[in-house]
């Protein structure tokens, strides 16, 4: 059971299943997520620093404003006393300037005379020298200093020039550094939590966006797998604008490969027909025993025929291209072969037992499946005593076909020998010894296999595995 099918191209490697794991080290998804994560981190860090700086300026402005109000109220209440000293029109030691060592201090000094808040507990503030331009300013000037107990202070100092040669009046108010640092740190902690939550939501949005953006590529991968398995002939033309040029090129490549394959098949078929006809004519001419008394010429012709068949089948098998483009219903194909072989071996009255479920498909070229099953079932019919069983089932991603007979079977060494090209255990039987080897070669090109096992019918069981 062989048909002249062609093609001339190097045998491909068995196709690998598409990778369906998580994003790899070089995946687009990982690159996009890493880039988005880096930019988000930089943006959130910059936002945090900017907001922190603004918070610091805002809180410092609030403290400076409070100290300035204290200084201006002191200036408005400042009175000279009878002894040439200083006095206030009313008490200015309200909270928090009434708590000792609180860091909230005020002080007025004119020459050797001075006034201080109750929080100073009788001590004096050491004020830094103010630049000349600050001394002439009408508003308090900022400064940093240290309190009587060594604590860091935020200072506001107003210098009022004296009149008529009198010394200047220096009015100062202070707040502890903690009054600035504490609220800012507390606000920054809350800000960090908020920015972290915002960052998580933004990254989740980026993740969804990346997945949605890459979904057409995943869909294209699945469609390519369907083309490879035979579920479809071409990729759908309806694709996103960015993917459509790639799909167009792929479809053009598929069409070109199909045309080249058909062209090669036609060439090999023509070559097979052109060689077989002269050989058949020679065989008929050599049937005359007077022309070929010792049968040597007939044996040469038969050897040429075997070699031509073998190399034509090899050329045809090599052009499979590795990717089946058709899915065949196995049950219908086996039923057709049973009818043909039952007629060929009508003299044996073979009882065929078919156990092939409907709907079981095989990703294989129809002619190649016909070649494999035809050779294997033909061998079973040839060697059986009267019973042949053909069963099939799906096992994972493969369809396993078991062809069994009730013939004499094969031992281990004999089973290995019949798989070699041109080897026949019984030279009296018709054939060239290429049926099983060709079936093995075709099955392997599709990523399948052929195994010989003992059958429970008493003969041989050939197990053919092909992608489903």
XYZ file of C-alpha atoms in Angstrom:
468
model
C 0.000 0.000 0.000
C 2.119 2.880 -1.188
C 1.400 5.997 -3.148
C 3.963 8.182 -4.934
C 4.101 11.283 -2.774
C 6.899 13.700 -3.053
C 8.974 16.570 -1.777
C 12.622 17.290 -1.615
C 13.794 19.271 1.403
C 15.856 18.445 4.501
C 13.898 16.770 7.307
C 12.940 19.266 10.012
C 13.506 18.866 13.674
C 10.462 17.675 15.621
C 8.358 20.714 16.548
C 8.567 21.790 20.150
C 5.392 22.601 22.045
C 4.800 26.295 22.736
C 6.217 27.586 25.969
C 3.394 28.300 28.416
C 5.343 29.095 31.581
C 5.710 32.390 33.358
C 7.660 35.265 31.955
C 11.241 34.312 31.194
C 14.375 36.383 31.749
C 14.137 37.843 28.255
C 10.361 38.103 27.968
C 8.660 41.288 26.843
C 6.331 41.110 29.808
C 9.189 41.070 32.287
C 10.989 43.887 30.496
C 7.888 46.061 30.463
C 7.112 45.353 34.108
C 10.677 46.015 35.222
C 10.786 49.279 33.270
C 7.406 50.345 34.645
C 8.446 49.405 38.185
C 11.674 51.390 37.879
C 9.931 54.486 36.525
C 7.178 54.241 39.128
C 9.745 53.946 41.912
C 11.662 56.981 40.666
C 8.461 58.969 40.215
C 7.137 58.072 43.673
C 10.507 58.827 45.282
C 10.633 62.209 43.544
C 7.055 62.896 44.600
C 7.859 61.948 48.190
C 10.919 64.199 48.297
C 9.032 67.086 46.716
C 6.078 66.764 49.064
C 8.431 66.371 52.029
C 10.243 69.564 51.042
C 6.919 71.389 50.706
C 5.763 70.064 54.083
C 9.020 71.187 55.669
C 8.623 74.666 54.195
C 4.975 74.814 55.270
C 5.590 73.755 58.882
C 8.634 76.036 59.122
C 6.504 78.905 57.820
C 3.861 78.176 60.458
C 6.470 78.198 63.233
C 8.134 81.340 61.891
C 4.760 83.052 61.725
C 3.965 82.115 65.302
C 7.357 83.402 66.518
C 6.972 86.601 64.504
C 3.595 87.215 66.097
C 5.198 86.798 69.520
C 8.003 89.221 68.643
C 5.627 91.867 67.287
C 3.406 91.580 70.357
C 6.473 91.999 72.585
C 7.540 95.086 70.664
C 4.068 96.590 70.968
C 4.000 96.000 74.728
C 7.583 97.054 75.438
C 7.883 99.977 77.892
C 10.903 101.681 79.484
C 10.750 101.608 83.292
C 11.741 104.394 85.699
C 15.242 102.987 86.257
C 16.081 102.899 82.555
C 15.333 99.215 82.277
C 12.691 97.362 80.251
C 9.151 96.296 81.106
C 6.075 94.915 79.382
C 2.631 96.346 79.516
C 1.197 92.882 80.298
C 2.225 89.285 80.898
C 3.480 87.536 77.742
C 4.259 84.141 79.288
C 1.274 82.238 78.014
C 1.614 78.607 76.803
C 3.964 77.269 75.633
C 6.363 79.992 76.774
C 5.571 79.315 80.440
C 7.060 75.801 80.568
C 10.735 75.701 81.622
C 13.191 74.129 79.178
C 10.442 73.710 76.583
C 12.488 75.320 73.802
C 9.773 77.926 73.368
C 11.556 81.067 74.613
C 11.461 84.802 74.104
C 13.971 87.426 75.116
C 14.271 91.227 74.869
C 17.662 92.908 75.298
C 18.758 96.506 75.171
C 22.275 97.070 76.309
C 22.597 95.418 79.705
C 18.862 95.407 80.331
C 16.921 92.309 79.359
C 13.631 90.517 79.778
C 13.011 86.783 79.300
C 10.178 84.255 79.273
C 9.404 82.078 82.245
C 10.540 79.079 80.219
C 14.122 80.385 80.317
C 14.075 79.968 84.096
C 16.294 83.022 84.554
C 18.826 82.053 81.885
C 19.698 83.957 78.746
C 19.647 83.017 75.086
C 22.934 83.173 73.248
C 21.999 84.915 70.025
C 24.146 84.739 66.885
C 25.417 87.950 65.378
C 23.049 89.175 62.696
C 24.377 90.499 59.388
C 24.108 94.249 58.918
C 21.338 93.913 56.364
C 19.266 91.865 58.829
C 19.779 94.415 61.557
C 18.227 97.079 59.381
C 15.286 94.892 58.365
C 11.780 95.748 59.521
C 10.749 92.111 59.958
C 12.303 89.401 62.133
C 15.147 87.459 60.529
C 15.565 83.644 60.703
C 18.475 82.026 62.538
C 19.499 78.733 64.146
C 20.858 78.524 67.654
C 21.332 76.498 70.805
C 19.299 76.886 73.994
C 20.616 77.273 77.521
C 20.429 73.515 78.011
C 22.080 72.632 74.689
C 18.884 71.949 72.719
C 18.642 72.982 69.086
C 16.453 76.011 68.441
C 14.712 77.743 65.563
C 15.190 81.483 66.092
C 13.521 84.624 64.849
C 15.380 87.852 65.699
C 14.287 91.462 65.263
C 16.815 94.261 65.817
C 15.361 97.748 66.432
C 17.969 100.547 66.112
C 18.258 102.878 69.128
C 17.556 106.611 68.974
C 19.897 109.367 70.037
C 22.872 107.072 70.511
C 20.904 104.537 72.559
C 21.828 100.846 72.036
C 19.599 98.776 69.711
C 16.790 96.647 71.085
C 17.068 92.957 70.140
C 13.859 90.939 70.400
C 14.146 87.136 69.840
C 11.746 84.227 70.017
C 12.579 80.539 69.579
C 10.967 77.173 69.041
C 12.557 73.729 69.525
C 13.726 71.816 66.459
C 11.330 69.062 67.501
C 8.432 71.431 66.766
C 9.518 71.267 63.106
C 10.889 67.751 62.888
C 8.032 65.983 64.691
C 5.099 67.112 62.490
C 7.155 66.688 59.315
C 8.179 63.125 60.192
C 4.653 62.201 61.157
C 3.325 63.633 57.900
C 6.059 61.834 55.930
C 5.152 58.496 57.501
C 1.546 58.952 56.459
C 2.716 60.152 53.060
C 4.926 57.073 52.614
C 1.983 54.772 53.330
C -0.230 56.680 50.887
C 2.445 56.693 48.179
C 3.040 52.991 48.729
C -0.662 52.224 48.258
C -0.775 54.478 45.201
C 2.329 52.733 43.840
C 0.718 49.317 44.280
C -2.416 50.415 42.474
C -0.371 51.985 39.696
C 1.747 48.847 39.296
C -1.397 46.710 39.257
C -2.733 48.977 36.526
C 0.513 48.609 34.586
C 0.352 44.826 35.012
C -3.194 44.739 33.637
C -2.185 47.053 30.810
C 0.836 44.905 29.899
C -1.240 41.728 29.959
C -3.926 43.303 27.808
C -1.290 44.724 25.475
C 0.457 41.355 25.065
C -2.762 39.370 24.755
C -2.711 39.613 20.923
C 0.754 38.012 20.933
C -0.445 35.158 23.141
C -3.463 34.723 20.888
C -1.152 34.734 17.861
C 0.983 32.033 19.519
C -2.106 29.860 20.023
C -3.200 30.432 16.432
C 0.248 29.397 15.200
C -0.026 26.252 17.305
C -3.391 25.568 15.633
C -1.766 26.007 12.230
C 0.994 23.613 13.227
C -1.482 21.044 14.550
C -3.749 21.300 11.502
C -6.743 22.991 13.148
C -6.453 25.922 10.701
C -4.633 26.609 7.434
C -3.764 30.288 7.855
C -3.633 32.925 10.546
C -6.704 35.162 10.852
C -6.219 38.467 9.053
C -8.149 40.400 11.710
C -5.387 41.483 14.087
C -4.316 44.664 15.895
C -2.580 47.220 13.694
C 0.838 46.519 15.251
C 0.549 42.754 14.703
C -1.164 42.745 11.303
C 2.044 43.198 9.206
C 3.647 40.244 11.003
C 0.565 38.076 10.404
C 0.524 39.077 6.740
C 4.150 38.003 6.325
C 3.507 34.716 8.150
C 0.520 33.922 5.949
C 2.588 34.734 2.879
C 5.298 32.370 4.139
C 2.725 29.614 4.777
C 1.298 30.050 1.282
C 4.770 29.991 -0.255
C 5.727 26.823 1.624
C 2.472 25.143 0.611
C 3.048 26.046 -3.035
C 6.641 24.792 -2.936
C 5.527 21.565 -1.244
C 2.870 20.944 -3.871
C 5.357 21.727 -6.615
C 7.858 19.259 -5.159
C 5.187 16.585 -4.805
C 4.226 16.993 -8.425
C 7.857 16.692 -9.543
C 8.451 13.530 -7.526
C 5.170 12.009 -8.696
C 6.177 12.648 -12.301
C 9.601 11.142 -11.636
C 8.045 8.078 -10.030
C 5.695 7.588 -12.971
C 8.507 8.077 -15.480
C 10.724 5.455 -13.803
C 8.107 2.874 -12.940
C 6.791 2.550 -16.481
C 10.165 1.544 -18.052
C 10.825 -0.834 -15.180
C 7.427 -2.463 -15.617
C 8.146 -2.852 -19.333
C 11.513 -4.470 -18.551
C 9.890 -6.851 -16.089
C 7.354 -7.960 -18.687
C 10.089 -8.398 -21.294
C 12.173 -10.494 -18.918
C 9.234 -12.776 -18.204
C 10.459 -14.754 -21.195
C 12.744 -17.349 -19.653
C 14.641 -17.684 -22.925
C 15.810 -14.089 -22.580
C 16.667 -14.397 -18.867
C 17.334 -18.068 -18.284
C 19.034 -17.721 -14.905
C 16.809 -14.887 -13.587
C 19.791 -12.560 -12.994
C 18.328 -9.737 -15.100
C 14.987 -9.986 -13.297
C 16.776 -9.739 -9.946
C 18.636 -6.638 -11.168
C 15.359 -5.039 -12.261
C 13.731 -5.879 -8.940
C 16.722 -4.400 -7.096
C 16.447 -1.217 -9.143
C 12.740 -1.056 -8.403
C 13.356 -1.441 -4.653
C 15.997 1.255 -4.658
C 13.823 3.653 -6.683
C 10.852 3.102 -4.385
C 13.024 3.555 -1.337
C 14.654 6.819 -2.445
C 11.417 8.267 -3.811
C 9.742 7.605 -0.486
C 12.662 9.114 1.379
C 12.457 12.235 -0.785
C 8.720 12.448 -0.205
C 9.068 11.867 3.544
C 11.739 14.549 3.869
C 9.335 17.127 2.408
C 6.732 16.738 5.113
C 8.005 19.983 6.627
C 7.435 18.875 10.200
C 4.094 20.637 10.552
C 0.881 18.805 9.730
C -1.625 21.172 8.169
C -4.622 18.774 8.161
C -6.517 16.970 10.906
C -7.837 13.602 9.730
C -10.730 11.629 11.195
C -9.091 8.317 12.034
C -12.252 6.201 12.174
C -13.297 6.990 8.599
C -9.796 6.453 7.263
C -9.445 3.044 8.947
C -12.890 1.989 7.701
C -11.921 2.801 4.110
C -8.667 0.831 4.411
C -10.528 -2.153 5.879
C -12.844 -2.285 2.866
C -9.955 -2.122 0.395
C -7.800 -4.729 2.177
C -10.737 -7.074 2.749
C -11.223 -7.208 -1.011
C -7.496 -7.691 -1.671
C -7.325 -10.591 0.822
C -10.778 -11.930 0.112
C -9.398 -15.445 -0.076
C -8.488 -15.418 3.621
C -11.915 -14.220 4.770
C -10.261 -12.056 7.409
C -12.422 -11.022 10.361
C -11.687 -7.346 11.058
C -12.370 -5.961 14.535
C -12.437 -2.150 14.608
C -12.259 -0.301 17.935
C -11.674 3.272 16.754
C -13.808 5.951 18.476
C -15.538 8.572 16.351
C -14.076 12.046 16.505
C -10.508 10.940 17.169
C -8.361 13.052 14.853
C -4.711 12.824 13.842
C -2.603 15.822 12.809
C -1.048 14.279 9.736
C -1.033 14.543 5.979
C -3.782 12.229 4.573
C -1.441 10.561 2.097
C 1.172 9.950 4.787
C -1.413 8.440 7.131
C -2.608 6.256 4.257
C 1.003 5.170 3.685
C 1.622 4.264 7.340
C -1.687 2.566 8.125
C -1.807 0.901 4.723
C 1.602 -0.716 5.166
C 0.922 -1.795 8.762
C -2.576 -3.204 8.133
C -1.349 -4.851 4.924
C 1.367 -6.658 6.911
C -1.209 -7.764 9.486
C -3.503 -9.106 6.759
C -0.600 -10.858 5.060
C 0.575 -12.710 8.179
C -2.681 -13.279 10.075
C -4.516 -16.596 10.182
C -7.926 -14.980 9.926
C -8.297 -12.196 12.486
C -7.079 -8.583 12.550
C -7.886 -6.060 15.280
C -7.464 -2.281 14.834
C -7.948 -0.235 18.009
C -7.183 3.412 18.764
C -7.380 5.754 21.724
C -6.159 9.182 22.745
C -3.266 9.185 25.251
C -2.343 12.707 26.322
C -1.517 14.701 23.202
C -1.111 11.581 21.023
C -3.374 9.140 19.242
C -2.211 5.531 19.688
C -3.280 3.009 17.036
C -2.814 -0.712 17.789
C -2.853 -3.110 14.809
C -2.896 -6.752 15.956
C -3.124 -10.091 14.193
C -3.359 -13.742 15.167
C -0.391 -14.804 13.057
C 2.906 -16.384 14.126
C 4.245 -13.157 15.698
C 7.904 -12.143 15.986
C 10.653 -12.743 18.500
C 12.802 -9.878 19.826
C 15.633 -10.164 17.284
C 13.222 -10.737 14.424
C 11.179 -7.676 15.430
C 14.309 -5.531 15.289
C 15.305 -6.998 11.933
C 12.045 -6.240 10.108
C 12.428 -2.547 10.953
C 15.585 -2.358 8.820
C 15.184 -1.234 5.235
C 14.960 -4.039 2.702
C 14.945 -6.842 5.326
C 12.288 -9.550 5.058
C 12.119 -12.603 7.256
C 10.388 -14.687 4.595
C 11.724 -14.103 1.068
C 8.939 -16.243 -0.349
C 6.372 -13.613 0.537
C 5.795 -10.727 -1.912
C 7.111 -7.291 -1.078
C 10.337 -5.326 -0.882
C 10.896 -5.041 2.864
C 10.315 -1.291 2.962
C 6.791 -1.161 4.420
C 7.631 -1.063 8.142
C 10.775 1.095 7.797
C 8.851 3.687 5.761
C 6.073 3.717 8.387
C 8.683 4.184 11.134
C 10.376 6.997 9.241
C 7.124 8.841 8.565
C 5.960 8.463 12.171
C 9.236 9.848 13.525
C 9.054 12.838 11.169
C 5.718 13.709 12.775
C 7.142 13.266 16.270
C 5.532 9.826 16.697
C 6.842 6.273 16.886
C 6.256 2.666 15.831
C 6.736 -0.185 18.337
C 6.356 -3.925 17.922
C 4.814 -5.877 20.802
C 3.263 -9.277 21.373
C -0.491 -9.359 20.818
C -3.026 -11.078 23.033
C -4.413 -12.541 19.798
C -1.253 -14.608 19.618
C 0.499 -12.720 16.837
C 2.123 -9.331 16.463
C 0.902 -5.964 17.763
C 2.161 -2.833 15.990
C 1.722 0.280 18.140
C 1.648 3.483 16.050
C 1.750 6.794 17.974
C 1.031 10.093 16.196
C 0.161 13.623 17.372
C -3.578 14.066 17.894
